[in-house]
PDB file of C-alpha atoms and ligand atoms in Angstrom:
ATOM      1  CA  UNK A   1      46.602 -14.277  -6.206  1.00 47.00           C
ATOM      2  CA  UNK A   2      48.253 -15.417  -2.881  1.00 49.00           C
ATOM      3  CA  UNK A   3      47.424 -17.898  -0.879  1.00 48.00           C
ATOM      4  CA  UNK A   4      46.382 -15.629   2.091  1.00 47.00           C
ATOM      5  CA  UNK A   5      44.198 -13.484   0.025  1.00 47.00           C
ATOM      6  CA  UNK A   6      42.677 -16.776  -1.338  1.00 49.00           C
ATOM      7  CA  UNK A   7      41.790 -18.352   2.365  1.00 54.00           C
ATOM      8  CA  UNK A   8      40.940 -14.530   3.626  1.00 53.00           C
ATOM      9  CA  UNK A   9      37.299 -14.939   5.250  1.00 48.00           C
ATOM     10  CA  UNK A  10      35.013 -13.158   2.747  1.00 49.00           C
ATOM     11  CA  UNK A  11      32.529 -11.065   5.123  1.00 47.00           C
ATOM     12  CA  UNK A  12      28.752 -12.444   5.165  1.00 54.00           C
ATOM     13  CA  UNK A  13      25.776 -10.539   4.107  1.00 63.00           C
ATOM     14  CA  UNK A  14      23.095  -9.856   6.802  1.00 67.00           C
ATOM     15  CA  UNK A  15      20.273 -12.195   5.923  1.00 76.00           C
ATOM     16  CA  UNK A  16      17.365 -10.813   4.108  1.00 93.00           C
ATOM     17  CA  UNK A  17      14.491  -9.173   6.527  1.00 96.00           C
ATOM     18  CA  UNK A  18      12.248 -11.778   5.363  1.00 96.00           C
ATOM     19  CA  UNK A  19      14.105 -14.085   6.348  1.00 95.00           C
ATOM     20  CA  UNK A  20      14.850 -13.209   9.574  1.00 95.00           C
ATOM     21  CA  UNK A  21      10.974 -12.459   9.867  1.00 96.00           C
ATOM     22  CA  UNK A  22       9.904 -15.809   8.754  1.00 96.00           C
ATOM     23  CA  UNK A  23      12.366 -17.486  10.377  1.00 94.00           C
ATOM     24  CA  UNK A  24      11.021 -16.260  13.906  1.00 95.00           C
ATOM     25  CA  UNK A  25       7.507 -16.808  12.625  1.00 96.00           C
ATOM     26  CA  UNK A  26       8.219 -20.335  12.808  1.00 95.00           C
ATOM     27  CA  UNK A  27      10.250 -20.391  15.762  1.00 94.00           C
ATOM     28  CA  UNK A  28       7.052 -20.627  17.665  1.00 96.00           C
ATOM     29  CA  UNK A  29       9.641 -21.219  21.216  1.00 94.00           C
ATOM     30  CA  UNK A  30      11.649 -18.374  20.353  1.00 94.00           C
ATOM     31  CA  UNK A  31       8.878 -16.185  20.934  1.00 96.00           C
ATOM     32  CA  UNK A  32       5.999 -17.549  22.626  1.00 96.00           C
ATOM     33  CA  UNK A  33       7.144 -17.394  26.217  1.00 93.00           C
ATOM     34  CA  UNK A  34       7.555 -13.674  25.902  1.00 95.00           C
ATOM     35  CA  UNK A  35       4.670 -12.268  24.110  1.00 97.00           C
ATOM     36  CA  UNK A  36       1.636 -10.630  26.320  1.00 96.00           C
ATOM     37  CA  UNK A  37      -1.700 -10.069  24.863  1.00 97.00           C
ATOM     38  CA  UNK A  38      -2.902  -7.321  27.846  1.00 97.00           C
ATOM     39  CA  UNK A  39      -6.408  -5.816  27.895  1.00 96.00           C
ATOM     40  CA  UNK A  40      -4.946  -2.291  29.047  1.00 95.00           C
ATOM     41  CA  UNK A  41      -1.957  -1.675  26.449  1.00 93.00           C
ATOM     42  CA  UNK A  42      -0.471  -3.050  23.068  1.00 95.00           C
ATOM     43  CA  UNK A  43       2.577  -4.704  24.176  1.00 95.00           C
ATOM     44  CA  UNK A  44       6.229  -4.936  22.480  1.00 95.00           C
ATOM     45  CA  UNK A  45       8.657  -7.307  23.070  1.00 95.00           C
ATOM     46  CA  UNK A  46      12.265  -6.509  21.883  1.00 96.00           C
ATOM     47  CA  UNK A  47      13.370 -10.070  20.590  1.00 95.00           C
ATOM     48  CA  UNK A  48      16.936 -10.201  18.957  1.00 94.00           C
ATOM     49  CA  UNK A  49      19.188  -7.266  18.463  1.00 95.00           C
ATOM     50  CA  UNK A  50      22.552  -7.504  16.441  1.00 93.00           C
ATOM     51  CA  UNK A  51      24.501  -5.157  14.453  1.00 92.00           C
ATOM     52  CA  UNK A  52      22.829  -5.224  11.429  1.00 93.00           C
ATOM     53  CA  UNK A  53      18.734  -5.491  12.514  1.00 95.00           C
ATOM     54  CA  UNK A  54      16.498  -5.881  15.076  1.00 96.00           C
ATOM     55  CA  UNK A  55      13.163  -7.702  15.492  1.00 96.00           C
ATOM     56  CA  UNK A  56      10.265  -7.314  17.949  1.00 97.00           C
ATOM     57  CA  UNK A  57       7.240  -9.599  18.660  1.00 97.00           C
ATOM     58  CA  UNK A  58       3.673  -7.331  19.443  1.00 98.00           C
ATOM     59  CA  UNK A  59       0.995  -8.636  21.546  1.00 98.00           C
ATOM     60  CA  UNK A  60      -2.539  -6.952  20.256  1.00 98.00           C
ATOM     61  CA  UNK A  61      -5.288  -7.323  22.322  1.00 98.00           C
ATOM     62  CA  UNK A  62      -8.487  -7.018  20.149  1.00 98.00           C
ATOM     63  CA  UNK A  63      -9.450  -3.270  19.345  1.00 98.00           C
ATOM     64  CA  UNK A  64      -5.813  -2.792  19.993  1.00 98.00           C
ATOM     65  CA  UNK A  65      -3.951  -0.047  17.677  1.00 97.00           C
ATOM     66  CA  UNK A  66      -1.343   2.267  16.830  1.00 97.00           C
ATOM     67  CA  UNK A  67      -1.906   5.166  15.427  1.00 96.00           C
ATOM     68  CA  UNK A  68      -0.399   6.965  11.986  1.00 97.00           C
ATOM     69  CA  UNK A  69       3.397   6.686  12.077  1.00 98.00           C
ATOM     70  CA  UNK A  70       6.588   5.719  10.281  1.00 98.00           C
ATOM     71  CA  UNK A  71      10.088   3.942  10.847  1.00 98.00           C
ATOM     72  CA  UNK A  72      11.919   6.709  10.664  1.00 97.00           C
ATOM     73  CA  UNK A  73      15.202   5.957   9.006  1.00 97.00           C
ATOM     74  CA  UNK A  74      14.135   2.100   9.040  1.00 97.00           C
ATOM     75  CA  UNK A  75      13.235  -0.321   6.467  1.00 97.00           C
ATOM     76  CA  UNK A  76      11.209  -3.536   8.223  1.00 97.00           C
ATOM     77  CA  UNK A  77       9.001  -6.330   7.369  1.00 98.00           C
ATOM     78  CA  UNK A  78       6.145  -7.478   9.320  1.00 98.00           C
ATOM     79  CA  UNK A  79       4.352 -10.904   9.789  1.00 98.00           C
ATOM     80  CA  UNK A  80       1.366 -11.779  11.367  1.00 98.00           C
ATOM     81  CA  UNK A  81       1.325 -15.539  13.445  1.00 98.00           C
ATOM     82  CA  UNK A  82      -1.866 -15.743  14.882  1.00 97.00           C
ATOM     83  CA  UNK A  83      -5.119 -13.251  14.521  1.00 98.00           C
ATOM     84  CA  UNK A  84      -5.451 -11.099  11.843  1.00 98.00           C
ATOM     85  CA  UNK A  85      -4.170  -7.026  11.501  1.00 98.00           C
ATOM     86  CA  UNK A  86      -5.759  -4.872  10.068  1.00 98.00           C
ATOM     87  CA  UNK A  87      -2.987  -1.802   8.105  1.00 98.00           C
ATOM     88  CA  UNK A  88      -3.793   1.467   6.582  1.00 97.00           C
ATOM     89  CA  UNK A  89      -0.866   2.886   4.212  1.00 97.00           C
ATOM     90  CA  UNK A  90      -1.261   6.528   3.466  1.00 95.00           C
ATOM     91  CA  UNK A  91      -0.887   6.375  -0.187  1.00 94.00           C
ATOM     92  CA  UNK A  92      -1.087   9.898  -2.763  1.00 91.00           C
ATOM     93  CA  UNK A  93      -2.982  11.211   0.444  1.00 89.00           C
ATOM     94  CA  UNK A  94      -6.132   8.681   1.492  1.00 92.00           C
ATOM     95  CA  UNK A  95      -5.642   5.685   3.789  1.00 94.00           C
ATOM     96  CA  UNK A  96      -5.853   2.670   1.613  1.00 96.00           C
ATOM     97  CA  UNK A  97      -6.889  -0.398   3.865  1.00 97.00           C
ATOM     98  CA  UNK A  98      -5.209  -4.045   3.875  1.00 97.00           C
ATOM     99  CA  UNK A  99      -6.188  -7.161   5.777  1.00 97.00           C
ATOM    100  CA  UNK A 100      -3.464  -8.597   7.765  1.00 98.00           C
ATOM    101  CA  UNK A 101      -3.502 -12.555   7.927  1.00 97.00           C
ATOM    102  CA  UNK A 102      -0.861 -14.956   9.146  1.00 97.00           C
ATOM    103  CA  UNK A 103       2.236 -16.401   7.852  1.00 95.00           C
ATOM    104  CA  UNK A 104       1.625 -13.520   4.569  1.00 95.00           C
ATOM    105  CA  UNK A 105       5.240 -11.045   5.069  1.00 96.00           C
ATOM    106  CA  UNK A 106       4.175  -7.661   4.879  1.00 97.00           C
ATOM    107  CA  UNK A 107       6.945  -4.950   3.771  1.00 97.00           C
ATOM    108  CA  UNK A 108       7.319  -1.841   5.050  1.00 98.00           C
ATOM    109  CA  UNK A 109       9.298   0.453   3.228  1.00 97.00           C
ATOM    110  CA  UNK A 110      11.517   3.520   4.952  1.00 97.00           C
ATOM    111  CA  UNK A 111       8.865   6.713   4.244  1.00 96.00           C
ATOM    112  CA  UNK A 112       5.958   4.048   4.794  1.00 98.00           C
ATOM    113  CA  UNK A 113       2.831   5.981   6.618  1.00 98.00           C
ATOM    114  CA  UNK A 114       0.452   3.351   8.200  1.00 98.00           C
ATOM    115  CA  UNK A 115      -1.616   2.734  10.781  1.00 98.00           C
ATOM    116  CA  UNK A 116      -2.153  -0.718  12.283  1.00 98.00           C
ATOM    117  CA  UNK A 117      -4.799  -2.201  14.383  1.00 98.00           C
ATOM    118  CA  UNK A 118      -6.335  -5.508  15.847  1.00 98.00           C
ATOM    119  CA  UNK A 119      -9.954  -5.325  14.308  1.00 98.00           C
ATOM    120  CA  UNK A 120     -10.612  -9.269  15.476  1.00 96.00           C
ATOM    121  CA  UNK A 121     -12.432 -10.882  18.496  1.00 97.00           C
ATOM    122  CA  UNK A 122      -9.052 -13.071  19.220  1.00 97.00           C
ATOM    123  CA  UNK A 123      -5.492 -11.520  20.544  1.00 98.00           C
ATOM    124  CA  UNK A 124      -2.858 -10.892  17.760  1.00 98.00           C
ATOM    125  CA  UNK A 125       0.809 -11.543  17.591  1.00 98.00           C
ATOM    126  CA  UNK A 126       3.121  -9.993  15.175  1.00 98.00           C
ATOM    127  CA  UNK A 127       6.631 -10.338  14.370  1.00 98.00           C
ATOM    128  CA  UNK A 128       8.599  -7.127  12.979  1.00 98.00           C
ATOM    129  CA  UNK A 129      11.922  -6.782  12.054  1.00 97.00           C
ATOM    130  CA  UNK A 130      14.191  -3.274  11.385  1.00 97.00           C
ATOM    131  CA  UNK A 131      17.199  -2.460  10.098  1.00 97.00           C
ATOM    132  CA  UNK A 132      18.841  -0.480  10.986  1.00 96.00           C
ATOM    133  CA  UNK A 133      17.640  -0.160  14.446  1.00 95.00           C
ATOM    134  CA  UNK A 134      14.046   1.474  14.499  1.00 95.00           C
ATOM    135  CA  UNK A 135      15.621   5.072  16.357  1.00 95.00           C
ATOM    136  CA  UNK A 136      12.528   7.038  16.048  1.00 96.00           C
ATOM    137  CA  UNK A 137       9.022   7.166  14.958  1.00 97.00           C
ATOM    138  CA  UNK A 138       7.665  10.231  13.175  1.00 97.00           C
ATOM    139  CA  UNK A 139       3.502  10.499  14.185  1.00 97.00           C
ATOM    140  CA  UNK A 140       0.602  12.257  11.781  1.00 97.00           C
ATOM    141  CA  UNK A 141      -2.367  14.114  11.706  1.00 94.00           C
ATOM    142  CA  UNK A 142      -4.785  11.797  10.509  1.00 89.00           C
ATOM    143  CA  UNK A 143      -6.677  14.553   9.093  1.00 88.00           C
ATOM    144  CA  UNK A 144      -4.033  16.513   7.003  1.00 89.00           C
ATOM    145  CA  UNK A 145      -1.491  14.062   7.109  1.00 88.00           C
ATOM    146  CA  UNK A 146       0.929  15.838   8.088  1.00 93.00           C
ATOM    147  CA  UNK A 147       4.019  14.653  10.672  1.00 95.00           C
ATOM    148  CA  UNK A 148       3.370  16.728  13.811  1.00 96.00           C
ATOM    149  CA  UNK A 149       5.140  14.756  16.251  1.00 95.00           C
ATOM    150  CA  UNK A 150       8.527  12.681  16.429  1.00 97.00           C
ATOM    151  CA  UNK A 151       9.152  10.003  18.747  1.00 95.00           C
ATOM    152  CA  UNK A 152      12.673   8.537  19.968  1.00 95.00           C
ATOM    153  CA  UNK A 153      12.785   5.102  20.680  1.00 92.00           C
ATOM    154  CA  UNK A 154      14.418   3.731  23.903  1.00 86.00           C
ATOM    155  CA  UNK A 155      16.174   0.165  22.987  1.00 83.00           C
ATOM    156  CA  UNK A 156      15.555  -2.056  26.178  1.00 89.00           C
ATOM    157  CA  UNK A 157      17.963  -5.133  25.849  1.00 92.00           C
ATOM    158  CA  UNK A 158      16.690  -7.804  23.491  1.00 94.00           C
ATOM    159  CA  UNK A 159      14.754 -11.270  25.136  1.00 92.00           C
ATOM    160  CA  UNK A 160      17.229 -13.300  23.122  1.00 87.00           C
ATOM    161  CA  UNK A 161      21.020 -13.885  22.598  1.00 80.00           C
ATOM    162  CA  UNK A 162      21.716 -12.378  19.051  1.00 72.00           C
ATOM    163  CA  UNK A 163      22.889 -16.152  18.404  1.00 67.00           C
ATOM    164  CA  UNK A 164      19.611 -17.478  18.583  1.00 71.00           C
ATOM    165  CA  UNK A 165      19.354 -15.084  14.556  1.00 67.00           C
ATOM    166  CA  UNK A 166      21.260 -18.332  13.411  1.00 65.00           C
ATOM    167  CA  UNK A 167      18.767 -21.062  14.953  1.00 63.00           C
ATOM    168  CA  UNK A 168      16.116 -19.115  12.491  1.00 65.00           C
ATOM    169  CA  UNK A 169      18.005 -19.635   9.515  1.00 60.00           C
ATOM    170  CA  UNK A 170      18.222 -23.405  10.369  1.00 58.00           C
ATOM    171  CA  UNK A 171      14.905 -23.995  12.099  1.00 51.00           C
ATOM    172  CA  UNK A 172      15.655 -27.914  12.531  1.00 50.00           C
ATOM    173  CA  UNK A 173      18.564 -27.078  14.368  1.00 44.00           C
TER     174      UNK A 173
HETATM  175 FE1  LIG B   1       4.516   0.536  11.811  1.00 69.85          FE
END
């Protein structure tokens, strides 16, 4: 083996979902100043883009929801950091309910059905991260549960410099 093949940079793995997810959970200042909890619509934040994922911050106002959906092509995880969430997962055809409570990672599989909704007296704020980049959204029928509807999703620049996805690996930095 040569020497140049020896020093040749070996090319990093993206960091695990979670990580990325938990990492911004604690990075309460990479988020907080951009998150809205508003009375009239959910609100999404698009936090940190880079090649390999992306990762959003929700405001839910309580009562707040959206209704039965996928990823698309997209694998994510979620993470609640303040309120609680409450998910339904379509599961061999009835909604199976899950409580939603902070700091517990949540994964959401590509061909995951769910519904997701603020069912507390206190705003929400969730952290979600996609890779690859959540394109589209397919929408059911809660009734048959069937996909009747596909939605494309318009990327608006991210609120952070994709270096600040290094500050969440090293939090104390
Ligand atoms: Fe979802």
């Amino acid at each position: 083996m040569s020497m140049a093949t020896i020093l040749r940079p070996v090319p990093t793995a993206a960091p695990p979902l979670s990580d990325i997810a938990l990492g911004l959970a604690r990075c309460e200042r990479l988020w907080r100043a951009v998150v809205r909890h508003r009375r009239d619509d959910r609100h999404a934040v698009r936090l940190l883009a880079t090649p390999a994922y992306e990762a959003w911050v929700i405001g839910w106002w309580p009562g707040q929801s959206v209704p039965l959906h996928d990823h698309g092509g997209a694998e994510g995880v979620l993470v609640v950091t303040e309120g609680v969430l409450g998910e339904r997962r379509l599961e061999q055809g009835r909604l199976v309910p899950h409580l939603l409570t902070p700091h517990r990672l949540v994964d959401l599989p590509v061909g995951l059905v769910h519904t997701v909704v603020n069912p507390g007296l206190e705003p929400a704020t969730s952290i979600h991260v996609y890779a690859p980049h959540l394109s589209e959204m397919g929408h059911y029928d809660p009734e048959s549960g069937r996909r009747i509807h596909t939605e494309a999703i318009i990327s608006e620049p991210p609120a952070l410099p994709s270096a600040a996805g290094g500050v969440l690996l090293h939090p104390s930095a």
